[in-house]
Coordinates of C-alpha atoms in Angstrom, one line a residue:
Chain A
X1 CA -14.7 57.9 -56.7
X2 CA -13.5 59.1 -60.4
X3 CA -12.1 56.5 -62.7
X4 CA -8.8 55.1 -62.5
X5 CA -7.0 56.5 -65.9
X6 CA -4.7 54.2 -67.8
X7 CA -1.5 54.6 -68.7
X8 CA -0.3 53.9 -72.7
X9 CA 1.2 50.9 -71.6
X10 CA -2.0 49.4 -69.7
X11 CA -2.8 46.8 -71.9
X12 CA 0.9 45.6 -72.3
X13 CA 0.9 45.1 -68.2
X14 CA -2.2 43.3 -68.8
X15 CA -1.5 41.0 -71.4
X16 CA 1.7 40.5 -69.2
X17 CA -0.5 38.9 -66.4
X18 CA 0.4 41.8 -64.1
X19 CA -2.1 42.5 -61.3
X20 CA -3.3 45.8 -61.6
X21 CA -3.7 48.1 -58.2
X22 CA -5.1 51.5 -58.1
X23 CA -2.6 53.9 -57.2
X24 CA -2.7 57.9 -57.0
X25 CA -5.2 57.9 -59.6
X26 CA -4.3 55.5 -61.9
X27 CA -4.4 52.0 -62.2
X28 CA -0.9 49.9 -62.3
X29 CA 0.9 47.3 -62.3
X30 CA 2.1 46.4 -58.4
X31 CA 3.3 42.8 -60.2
X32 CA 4.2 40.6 -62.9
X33 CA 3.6 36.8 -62.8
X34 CA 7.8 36.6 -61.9
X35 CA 6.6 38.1 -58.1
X36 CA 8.2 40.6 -56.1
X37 CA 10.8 39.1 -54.7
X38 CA 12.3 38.1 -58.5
X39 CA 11.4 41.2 -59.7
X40 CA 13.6 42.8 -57.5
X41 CA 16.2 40.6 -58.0
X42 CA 16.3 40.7 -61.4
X43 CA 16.5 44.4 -61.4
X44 CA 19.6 44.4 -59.0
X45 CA 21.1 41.8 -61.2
X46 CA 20.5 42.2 -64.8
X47 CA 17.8 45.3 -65.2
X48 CA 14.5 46.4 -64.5
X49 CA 11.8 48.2 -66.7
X50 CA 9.0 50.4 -64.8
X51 CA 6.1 52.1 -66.3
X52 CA 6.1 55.7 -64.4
X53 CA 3.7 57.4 -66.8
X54 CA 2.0 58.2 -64.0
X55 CA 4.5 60.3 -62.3
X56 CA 3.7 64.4 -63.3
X57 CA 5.6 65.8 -65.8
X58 CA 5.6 69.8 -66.6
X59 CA 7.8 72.5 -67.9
X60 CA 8.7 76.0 -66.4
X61 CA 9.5 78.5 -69.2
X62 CA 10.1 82.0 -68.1
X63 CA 8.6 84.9 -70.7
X64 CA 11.8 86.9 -71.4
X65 CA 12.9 83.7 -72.4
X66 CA 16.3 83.5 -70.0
X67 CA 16.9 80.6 -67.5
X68 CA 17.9 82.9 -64.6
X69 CA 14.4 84.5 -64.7
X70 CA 12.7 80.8 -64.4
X71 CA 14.9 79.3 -61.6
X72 CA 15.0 82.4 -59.5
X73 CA 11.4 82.3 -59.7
X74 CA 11.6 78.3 -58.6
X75 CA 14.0 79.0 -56.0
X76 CA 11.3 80.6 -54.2
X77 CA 9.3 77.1 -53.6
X78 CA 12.4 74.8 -52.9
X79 CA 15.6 74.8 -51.2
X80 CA 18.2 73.8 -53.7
X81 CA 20.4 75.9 -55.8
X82 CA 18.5 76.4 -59.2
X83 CA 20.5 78.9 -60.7
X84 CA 23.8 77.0 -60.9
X85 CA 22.1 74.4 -63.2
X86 CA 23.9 73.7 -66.0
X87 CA 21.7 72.8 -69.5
X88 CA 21.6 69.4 -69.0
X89 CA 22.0 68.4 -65.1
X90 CA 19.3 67.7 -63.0
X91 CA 19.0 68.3 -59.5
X92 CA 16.8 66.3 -56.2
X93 CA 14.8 68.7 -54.1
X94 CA 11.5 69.5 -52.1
X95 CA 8.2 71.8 -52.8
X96 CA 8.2 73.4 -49.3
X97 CA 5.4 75.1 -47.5
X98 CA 5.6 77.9 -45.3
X99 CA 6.5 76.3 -42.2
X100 CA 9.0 74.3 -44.3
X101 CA 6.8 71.1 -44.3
X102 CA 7.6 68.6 -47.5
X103 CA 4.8 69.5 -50.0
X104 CA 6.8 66.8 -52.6
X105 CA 9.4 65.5 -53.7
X106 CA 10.8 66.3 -57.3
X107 CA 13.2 66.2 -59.5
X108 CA 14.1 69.2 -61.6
X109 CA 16.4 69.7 -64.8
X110 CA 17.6 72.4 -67.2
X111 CA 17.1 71.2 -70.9
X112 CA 20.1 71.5 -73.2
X113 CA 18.0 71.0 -76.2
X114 CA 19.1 73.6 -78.6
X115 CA 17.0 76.5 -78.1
X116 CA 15.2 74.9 -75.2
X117 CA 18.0 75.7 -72.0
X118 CA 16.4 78.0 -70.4
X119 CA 13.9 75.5 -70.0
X120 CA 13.2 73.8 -66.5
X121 CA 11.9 70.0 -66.4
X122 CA 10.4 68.9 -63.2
X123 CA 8.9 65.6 -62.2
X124 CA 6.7 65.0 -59.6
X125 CA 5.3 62.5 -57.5
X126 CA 1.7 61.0 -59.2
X127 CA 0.0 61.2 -56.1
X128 CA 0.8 65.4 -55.4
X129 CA 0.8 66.3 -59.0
X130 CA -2.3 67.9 -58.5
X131 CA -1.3 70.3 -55.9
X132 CA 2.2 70.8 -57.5
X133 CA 0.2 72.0 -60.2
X134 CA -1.9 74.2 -58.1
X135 CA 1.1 75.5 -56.1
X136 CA 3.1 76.3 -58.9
X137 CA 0.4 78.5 -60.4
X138 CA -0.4 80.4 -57.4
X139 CA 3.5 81.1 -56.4
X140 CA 5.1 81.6 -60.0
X141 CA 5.2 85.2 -60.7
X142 CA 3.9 86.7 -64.2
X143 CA 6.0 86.3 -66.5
X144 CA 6.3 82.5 -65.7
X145 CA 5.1 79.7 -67.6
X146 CA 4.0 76.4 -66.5
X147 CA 3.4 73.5 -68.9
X148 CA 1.9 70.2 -67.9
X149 CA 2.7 67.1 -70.0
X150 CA 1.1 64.6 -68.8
X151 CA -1.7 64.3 -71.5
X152 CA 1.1 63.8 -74.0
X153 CA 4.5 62.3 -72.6
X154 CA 5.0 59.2 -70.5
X155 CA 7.7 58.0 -68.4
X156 CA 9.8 54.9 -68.1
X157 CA 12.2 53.9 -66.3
X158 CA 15.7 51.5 -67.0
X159 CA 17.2 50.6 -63.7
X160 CA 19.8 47.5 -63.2
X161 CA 23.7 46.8 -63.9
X162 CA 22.4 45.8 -67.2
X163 CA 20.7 49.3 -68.2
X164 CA 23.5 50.3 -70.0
X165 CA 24.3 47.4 -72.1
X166 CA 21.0 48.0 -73.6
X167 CA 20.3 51.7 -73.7
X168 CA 24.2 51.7 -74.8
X169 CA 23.3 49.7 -77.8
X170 CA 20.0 51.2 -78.9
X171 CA 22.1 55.0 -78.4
X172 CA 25.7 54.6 -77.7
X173 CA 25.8 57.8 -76.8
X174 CA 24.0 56.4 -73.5
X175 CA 26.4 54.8 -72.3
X176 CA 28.4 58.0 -71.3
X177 CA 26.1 60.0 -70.0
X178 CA 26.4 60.3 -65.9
X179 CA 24.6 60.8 -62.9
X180 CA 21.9 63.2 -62.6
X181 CA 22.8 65.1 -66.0
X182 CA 20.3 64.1 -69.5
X183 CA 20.6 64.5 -73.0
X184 CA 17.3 64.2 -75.9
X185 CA 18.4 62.1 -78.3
X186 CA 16.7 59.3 -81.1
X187 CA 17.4 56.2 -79.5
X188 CA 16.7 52.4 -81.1
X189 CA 15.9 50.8 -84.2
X190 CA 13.1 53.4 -85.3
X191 CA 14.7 56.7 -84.0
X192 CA 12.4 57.4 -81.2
X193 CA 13.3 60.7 -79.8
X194 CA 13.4 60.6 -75.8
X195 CA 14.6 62.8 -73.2
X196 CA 16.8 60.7 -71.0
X197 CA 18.2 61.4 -67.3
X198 CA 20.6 58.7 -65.4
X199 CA 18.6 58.5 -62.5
X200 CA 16.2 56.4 -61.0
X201 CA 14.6 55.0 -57.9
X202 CA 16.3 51.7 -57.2
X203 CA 19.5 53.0 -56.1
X204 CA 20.9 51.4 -59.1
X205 CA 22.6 52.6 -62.0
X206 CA 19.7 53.1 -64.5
X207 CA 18.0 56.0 -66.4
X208 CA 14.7 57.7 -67.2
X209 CA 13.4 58.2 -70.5
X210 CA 10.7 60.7 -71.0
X211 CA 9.0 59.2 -74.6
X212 CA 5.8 60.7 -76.5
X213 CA 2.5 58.9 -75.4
X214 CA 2.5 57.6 -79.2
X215 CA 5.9 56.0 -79.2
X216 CA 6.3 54.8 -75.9
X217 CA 4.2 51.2 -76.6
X218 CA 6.9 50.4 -79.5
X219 CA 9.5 51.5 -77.6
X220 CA 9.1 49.5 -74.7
X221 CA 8.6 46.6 -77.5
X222 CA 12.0 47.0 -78.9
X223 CA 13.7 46.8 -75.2
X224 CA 12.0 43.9 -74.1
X225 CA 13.2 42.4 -77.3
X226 CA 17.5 42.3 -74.6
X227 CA 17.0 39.1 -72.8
X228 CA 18.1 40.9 -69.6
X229 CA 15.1 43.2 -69.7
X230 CA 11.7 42.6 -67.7
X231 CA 8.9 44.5 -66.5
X232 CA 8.8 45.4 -62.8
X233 CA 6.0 46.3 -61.0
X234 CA 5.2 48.9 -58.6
X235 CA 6.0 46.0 -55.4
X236 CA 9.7 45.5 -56.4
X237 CA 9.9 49.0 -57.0
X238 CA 8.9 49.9 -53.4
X239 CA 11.3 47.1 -51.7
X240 CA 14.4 48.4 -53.9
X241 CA 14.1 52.2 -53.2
X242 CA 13.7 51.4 -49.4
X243 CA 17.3 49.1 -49.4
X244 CA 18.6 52.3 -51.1
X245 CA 17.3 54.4 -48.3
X246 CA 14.7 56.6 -50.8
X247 CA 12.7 58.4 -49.2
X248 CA 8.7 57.7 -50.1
X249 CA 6.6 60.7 -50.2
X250 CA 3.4 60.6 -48.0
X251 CA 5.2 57.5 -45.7
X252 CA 9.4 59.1 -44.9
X253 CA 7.7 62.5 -45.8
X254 CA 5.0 65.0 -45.8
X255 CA 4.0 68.4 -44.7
X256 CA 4.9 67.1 -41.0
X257 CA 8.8 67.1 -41.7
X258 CA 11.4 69.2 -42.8
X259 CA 14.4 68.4 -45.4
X260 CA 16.4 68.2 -42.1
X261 CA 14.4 65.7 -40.5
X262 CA 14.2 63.5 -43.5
X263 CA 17.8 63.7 -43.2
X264 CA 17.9 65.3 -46.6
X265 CA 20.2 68.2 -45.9
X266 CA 22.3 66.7 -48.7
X267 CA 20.0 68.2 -51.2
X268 CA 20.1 71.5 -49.2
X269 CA 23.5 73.5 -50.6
X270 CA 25.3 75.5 -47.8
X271 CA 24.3 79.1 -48.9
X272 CA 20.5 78.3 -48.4
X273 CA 21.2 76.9 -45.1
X274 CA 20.6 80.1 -43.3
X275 CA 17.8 81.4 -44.3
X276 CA 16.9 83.2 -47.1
X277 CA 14.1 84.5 -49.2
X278 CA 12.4 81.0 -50.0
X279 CA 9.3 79.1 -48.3
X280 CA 10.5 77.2 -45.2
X281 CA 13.8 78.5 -44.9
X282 CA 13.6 79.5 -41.4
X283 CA 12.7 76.0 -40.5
X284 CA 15.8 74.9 -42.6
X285 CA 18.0 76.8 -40.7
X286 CA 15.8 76.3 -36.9
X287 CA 15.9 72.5 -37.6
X288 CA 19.7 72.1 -38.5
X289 CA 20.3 74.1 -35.0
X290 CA 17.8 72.5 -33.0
X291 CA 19.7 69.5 -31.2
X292 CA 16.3 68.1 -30.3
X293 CA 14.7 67.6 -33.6
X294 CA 13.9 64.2 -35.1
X295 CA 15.7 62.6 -37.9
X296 CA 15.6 59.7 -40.4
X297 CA 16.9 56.7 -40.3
X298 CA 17.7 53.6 -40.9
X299 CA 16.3 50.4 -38.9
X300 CA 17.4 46.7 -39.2
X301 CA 15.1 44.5 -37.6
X302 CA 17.1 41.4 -35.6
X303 CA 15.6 38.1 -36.4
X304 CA 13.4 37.9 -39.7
X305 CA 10.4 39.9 -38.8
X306 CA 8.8 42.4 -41.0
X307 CA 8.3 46.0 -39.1
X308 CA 5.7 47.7 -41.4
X309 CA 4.7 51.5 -41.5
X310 CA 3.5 52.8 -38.1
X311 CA 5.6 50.4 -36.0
X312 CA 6.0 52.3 -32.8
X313 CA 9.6 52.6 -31.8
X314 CA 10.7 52.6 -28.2
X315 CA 13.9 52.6 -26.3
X316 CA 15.5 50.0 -24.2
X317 CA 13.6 51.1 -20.9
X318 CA 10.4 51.1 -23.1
X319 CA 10.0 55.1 -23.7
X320 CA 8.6 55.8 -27.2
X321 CA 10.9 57.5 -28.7
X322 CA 9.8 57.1 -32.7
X323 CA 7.9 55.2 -35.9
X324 CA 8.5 53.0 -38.6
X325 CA 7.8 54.8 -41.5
X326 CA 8.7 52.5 -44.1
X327 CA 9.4 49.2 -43.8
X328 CA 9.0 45.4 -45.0
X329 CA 11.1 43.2 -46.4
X330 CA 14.8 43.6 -48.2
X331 CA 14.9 41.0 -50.9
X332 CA 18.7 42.1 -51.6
X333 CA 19.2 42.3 -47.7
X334 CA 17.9 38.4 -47.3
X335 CA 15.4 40.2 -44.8
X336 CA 13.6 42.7 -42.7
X337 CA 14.4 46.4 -43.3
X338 CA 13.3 50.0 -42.6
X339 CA 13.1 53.5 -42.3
X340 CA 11.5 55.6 -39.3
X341 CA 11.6 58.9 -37.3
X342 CA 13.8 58.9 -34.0
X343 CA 14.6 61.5 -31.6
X344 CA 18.1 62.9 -31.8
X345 CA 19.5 61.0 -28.7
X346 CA 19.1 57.7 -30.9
X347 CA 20.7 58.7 -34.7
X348 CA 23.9 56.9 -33.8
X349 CA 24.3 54.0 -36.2
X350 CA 24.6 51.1 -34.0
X351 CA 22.5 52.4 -31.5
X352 CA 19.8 49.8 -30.0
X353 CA 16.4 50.0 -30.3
X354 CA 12.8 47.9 -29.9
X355 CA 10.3 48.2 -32.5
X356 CA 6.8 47.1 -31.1
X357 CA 5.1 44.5 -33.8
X358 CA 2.0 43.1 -32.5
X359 CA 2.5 44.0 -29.3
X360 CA 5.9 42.1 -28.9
X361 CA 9.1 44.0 -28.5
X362 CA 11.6 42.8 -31.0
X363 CA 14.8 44.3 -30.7
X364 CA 16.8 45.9 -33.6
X365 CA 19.9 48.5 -34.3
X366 CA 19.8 51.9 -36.3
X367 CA 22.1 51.9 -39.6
X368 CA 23.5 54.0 -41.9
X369 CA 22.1 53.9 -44.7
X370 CA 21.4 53.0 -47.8
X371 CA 21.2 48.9 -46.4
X372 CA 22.1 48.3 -50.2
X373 CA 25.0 50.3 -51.5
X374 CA 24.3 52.8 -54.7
X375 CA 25.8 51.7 -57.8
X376 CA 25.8 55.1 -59.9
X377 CA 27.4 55.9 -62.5
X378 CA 29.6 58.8 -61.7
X379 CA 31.5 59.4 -65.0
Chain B
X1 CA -8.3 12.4 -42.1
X2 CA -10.6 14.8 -43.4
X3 CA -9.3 18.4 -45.1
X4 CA -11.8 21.4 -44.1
X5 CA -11.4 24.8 -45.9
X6 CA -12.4 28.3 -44.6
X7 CA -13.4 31.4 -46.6
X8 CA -10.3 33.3 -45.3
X9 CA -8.6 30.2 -47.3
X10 CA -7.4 28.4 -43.9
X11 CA -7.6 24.7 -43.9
X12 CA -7.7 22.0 -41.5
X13 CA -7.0 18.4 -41.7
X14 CA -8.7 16.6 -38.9
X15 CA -7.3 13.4 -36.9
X16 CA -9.0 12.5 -33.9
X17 CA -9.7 15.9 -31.8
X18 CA -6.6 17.2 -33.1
X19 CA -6.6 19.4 -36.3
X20 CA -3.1 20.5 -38.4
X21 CA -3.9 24.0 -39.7
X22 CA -2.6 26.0 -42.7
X23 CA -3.3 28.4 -45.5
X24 CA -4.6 26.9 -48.8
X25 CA -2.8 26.7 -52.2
X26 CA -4.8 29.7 -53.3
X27 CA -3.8 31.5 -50.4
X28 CA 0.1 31.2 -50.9
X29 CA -0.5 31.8 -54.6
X30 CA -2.3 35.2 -53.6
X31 CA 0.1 36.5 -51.0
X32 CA 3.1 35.8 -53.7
X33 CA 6.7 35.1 -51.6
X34 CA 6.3 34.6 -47.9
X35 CA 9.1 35.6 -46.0
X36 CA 7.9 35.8 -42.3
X37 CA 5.1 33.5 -40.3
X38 CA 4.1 34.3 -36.9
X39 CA 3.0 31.1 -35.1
X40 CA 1.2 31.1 -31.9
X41 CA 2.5 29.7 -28.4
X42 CA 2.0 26.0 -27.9
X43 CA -0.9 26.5 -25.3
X44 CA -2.5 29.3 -26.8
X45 CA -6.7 29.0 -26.9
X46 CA -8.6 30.3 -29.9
X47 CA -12.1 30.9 -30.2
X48 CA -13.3 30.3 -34.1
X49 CA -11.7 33.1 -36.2
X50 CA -9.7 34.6 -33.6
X51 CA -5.9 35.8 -34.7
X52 CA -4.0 32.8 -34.6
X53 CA -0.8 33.1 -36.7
X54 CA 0.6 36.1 -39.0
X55 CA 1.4 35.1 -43.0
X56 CA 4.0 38.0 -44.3
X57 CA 4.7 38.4 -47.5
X58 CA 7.4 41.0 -49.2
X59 CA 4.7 43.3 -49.8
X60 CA 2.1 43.1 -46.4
X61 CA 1.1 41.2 -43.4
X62 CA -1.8 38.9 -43.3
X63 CA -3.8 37.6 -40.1
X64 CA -4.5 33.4 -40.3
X65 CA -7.6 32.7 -38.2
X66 CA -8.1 29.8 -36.1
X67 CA -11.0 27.7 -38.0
X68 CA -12.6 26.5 -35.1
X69 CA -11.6 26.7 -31.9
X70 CA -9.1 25.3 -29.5
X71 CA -5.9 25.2 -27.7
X72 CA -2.7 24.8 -29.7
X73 CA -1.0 21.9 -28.8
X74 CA 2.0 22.1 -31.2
X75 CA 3.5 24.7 -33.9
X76 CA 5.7 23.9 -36.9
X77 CA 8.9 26.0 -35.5
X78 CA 10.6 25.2 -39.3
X79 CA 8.9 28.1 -40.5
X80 CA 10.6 30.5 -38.5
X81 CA 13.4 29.8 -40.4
X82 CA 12.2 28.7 -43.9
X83 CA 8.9 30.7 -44.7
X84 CA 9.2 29.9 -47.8
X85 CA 7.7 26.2 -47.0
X86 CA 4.8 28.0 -47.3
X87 CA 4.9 28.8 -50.8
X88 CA 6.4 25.6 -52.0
X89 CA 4.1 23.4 -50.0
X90 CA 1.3 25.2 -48.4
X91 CA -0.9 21.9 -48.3
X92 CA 1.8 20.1 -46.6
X93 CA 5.1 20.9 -44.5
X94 CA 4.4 24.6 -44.3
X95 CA 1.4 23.8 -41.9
X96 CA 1.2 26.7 -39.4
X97 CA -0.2 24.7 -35.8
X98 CA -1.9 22.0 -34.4
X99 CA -5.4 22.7 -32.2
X100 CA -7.4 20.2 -29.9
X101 CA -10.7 20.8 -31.4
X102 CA -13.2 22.4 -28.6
X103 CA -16.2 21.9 -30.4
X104 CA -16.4 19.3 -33.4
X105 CA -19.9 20.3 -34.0
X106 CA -17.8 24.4 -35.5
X107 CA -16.4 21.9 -38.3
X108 CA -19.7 21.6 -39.8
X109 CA -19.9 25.3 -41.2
X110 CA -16.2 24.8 -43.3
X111 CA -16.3 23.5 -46.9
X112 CA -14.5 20.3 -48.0
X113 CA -12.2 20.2 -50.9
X114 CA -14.8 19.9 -53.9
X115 CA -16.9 22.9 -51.9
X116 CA -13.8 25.4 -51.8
X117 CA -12.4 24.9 -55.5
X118 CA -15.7 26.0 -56.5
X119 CA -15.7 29.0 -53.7
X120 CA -11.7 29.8 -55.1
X121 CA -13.2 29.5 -59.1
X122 CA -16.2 31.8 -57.9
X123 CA -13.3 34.6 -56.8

């Protein structure tokens, strides 16, 4: 096995007293002495500071040096609307394969950096960044440009009711910025420059600052310095994005499911519903007609007991009739939650269900979800 | 009464042919917040190490194994709705089950207290 790499922050989560897990590659902090549970908390009450260096960042920069010529060109490997990007929003979709299995999971923006719009800004999930890598440079025409950061910029992440107080006073001009759109901006006592989305993973309100490997140590420093700010590891992280109903890549979805299945459709505009000249887009349009197909959704457990990953789901005469994808504990919920695969006759919210743990049946209910509302900040 | 340890960080507190079992200090300390325990049926029979209870914390589940073996004769039904007990006293009221010891002789291969703080220090 190669060795774990470090992020720039490693020795910070260290001298924290995290406890450092290997995870896609790199080693990182799953805790902080203040535990899961209070981790999570805290970043649904006050704020929350993740290290996500080791997330993939890269650039697509088309040659003629237009935008249209880059996101046509990325329009080909997912199936959101690309060319409609404004400089400065950002977007959710999927890397799709042929059959219109989920390759990843991304996030994509057009810069609005002056000079820099017809740039695209994608990040990718640590664990695929590899093969988003490889795919991108086998499927992007000549003429297109990829650029991979990774060696040079690292990624945090702001997430809580509280992120704006702070990032509002070290940049007011934070404090306006909405949902899914990003601005590059000097933020803080020592000007770092950072390129900063509202987004996040939590289902809170929060953002995502993209800093230079060199500055990102200090910077973190400086927010640590707002009483409502602590570090949050890797465990909280996974318990708040499954109470927002986040899909996890490689648990809610891989190359086995489709967009529809995962009950992302959402992320899937209307005009690339119905096919189209884009990998998968048959199964798009097959798996929005198909009444039969499985979809995602959300499980409450009755009584207080966990149903982890792989928890077979049956019906109430005992047919299995789906699996727990994602699932453990909702520290916001006051207890068990979870995400899983069922077939269509069983979507219904409200609709009863067992869940096999251990061999016992324990009976629970499908729910909408998110189980913990989204508090975004919608302008 | 006598405390026994296991390497899987059970313990035991004998009295009579009737042991009180639980998961050590370390243990609790290691699994971070516990918010679900499985306990077995009162009349349940273990043979040493076999699955007794389940210890879940936010993060995973964990198997307890019987230290010796037995049948249960009682189960500390708090839990069910205050896991928590085991965190905040893992030595004490968040015991898991009782077991009528089968064979008094299996105690002999568990460490006492002095024997397992040095096996914990040594992890």
């Amino acid at each position: 096995m190669s060795e774990l790499k470090q992020t720039q922050l490693h020795a910070r989560h260290v001298a924290a007293g995290a406890k450092m897990v290997p995870f896609a590659g790199y080693e990182m902090p799953v805790q902080y002495p203040l535990g899961i549970m209070r981790e999570h908390l805290h970043t649904r009450e006050k704020c929350g500071l993740f290290d996500v260096s080791h997330m993939g960042q890269c650039f697509i920069i088309a040659d003629d040096g237009t935008f249209v010529t880059a996101a046509k060109a990325l329009e080909k490997l997912v199936p959101a609307d690309i060319q409609s990007l404004e400089p400065g929003q950002q977007r959710y979709s999927q890397f799709l394969n042929k059959d219109g299995g989920i390759l990843d999971d991304l996030m994509i923006s057009r810069l609005c950096l002056d000079g820099h719009e017809h740039w695209l800004y994608l990040v990718v999930n640590a664990g695929c960044k590899h093969q988003d890598y490889a795919h991108l440079e086998k499927h992007l025409p000549d003429g297109i440009k990829l650029s991979i950061k990774d060696d040079s910029i690292s990624l945090i992440a702001l997430q809580g009711p509280k992120a704006a107080d702070v990032l509002g006073d070290m940049a007011p001009a934070l404090k306006d910025l909405t949902f899914m759109t990003h601005t590059d901006l000097p933020v803080g006592k020592n000007d770092i420059w950072c390129h900063v989305s509202r987004s996040g993973y939590t289902g809170e309100d929060g953002y995502e600052l993209a800093v230079k490997h060199e500055d990102v140590d200090r910077f973190v420093e400086e927010m640590l310095e707002y009483k409502d700010v602590e570090l949050i590891g890797l465990g909280a992280r996974d318990s708040l994005r499954m109470e927002a109903g986040l899909c996890l890549y490689g648990h809610d979805i891989d190359t086995t499911v489709s967009p529809i299945e995962a009950g992302l459709i959402w992320s899937v505009p209307k005009h690339r519903r119905n096919g189209g000249d884009y990998f998968g887009a048959a199964r798009i349009k097959a798996d929005i007609a198909d009444k039969q197909s499985k979809r995602l959704v959300g499980i409450l457990p009755e009584g207080r007991a966990p149903a982890r990953e792989h928890t077979e789901i049956q019906d109430l005469d005992g047919n299995t009739i789906g699996e727990i994808t994602s699932g453990g504990f909702g520290p916001s919920v006051g207890g068990p939650v979870a995400m899983g695969y069922v077939a269509r006759s069983h979507i219904k919210a409200g609709k009863d269900l067992n869940l096999i743990v251990r061999g016992k049946a324990r009976p629970a209910k499908v729910v909408k979800l998110p189980f913990v509302p989204h508090n975004y900040h919608r302008g | 009464m006598t405390t026994y340890y296991s390497e899987d960080h059970e313990w035991i507190s004998v009295d009579g042919d009737v042991g009180t079992v639980g998961i050590s200090d370390y243990a609790q300390k290691a699994l971070g917040d516990i918010v679900f325990v499985e306990v077995p049926d009162v009349g349940a029979s273990f043979a040493k190490g076999d699955d007794a209870a389940v210890v879940e914390s936010v993060k995973a589940a964990s198997d307890v194994y019987a230290p010796v073996g037995g049948d249960v004769t009682e189960v500390n039904g708090a839990l069910e709705d205050a896991p928590e007990t085991v965190n905040s006293d893992a030595g004490g009221a968040g015991w898991f089950f009782k077991i009528k010891i089968a064979d008094a002789s299996e105690l002999d291969a568990l460490m006492d207290e002095a024997a397992y703080k040095t096996y914990c220090d040594g992890l």
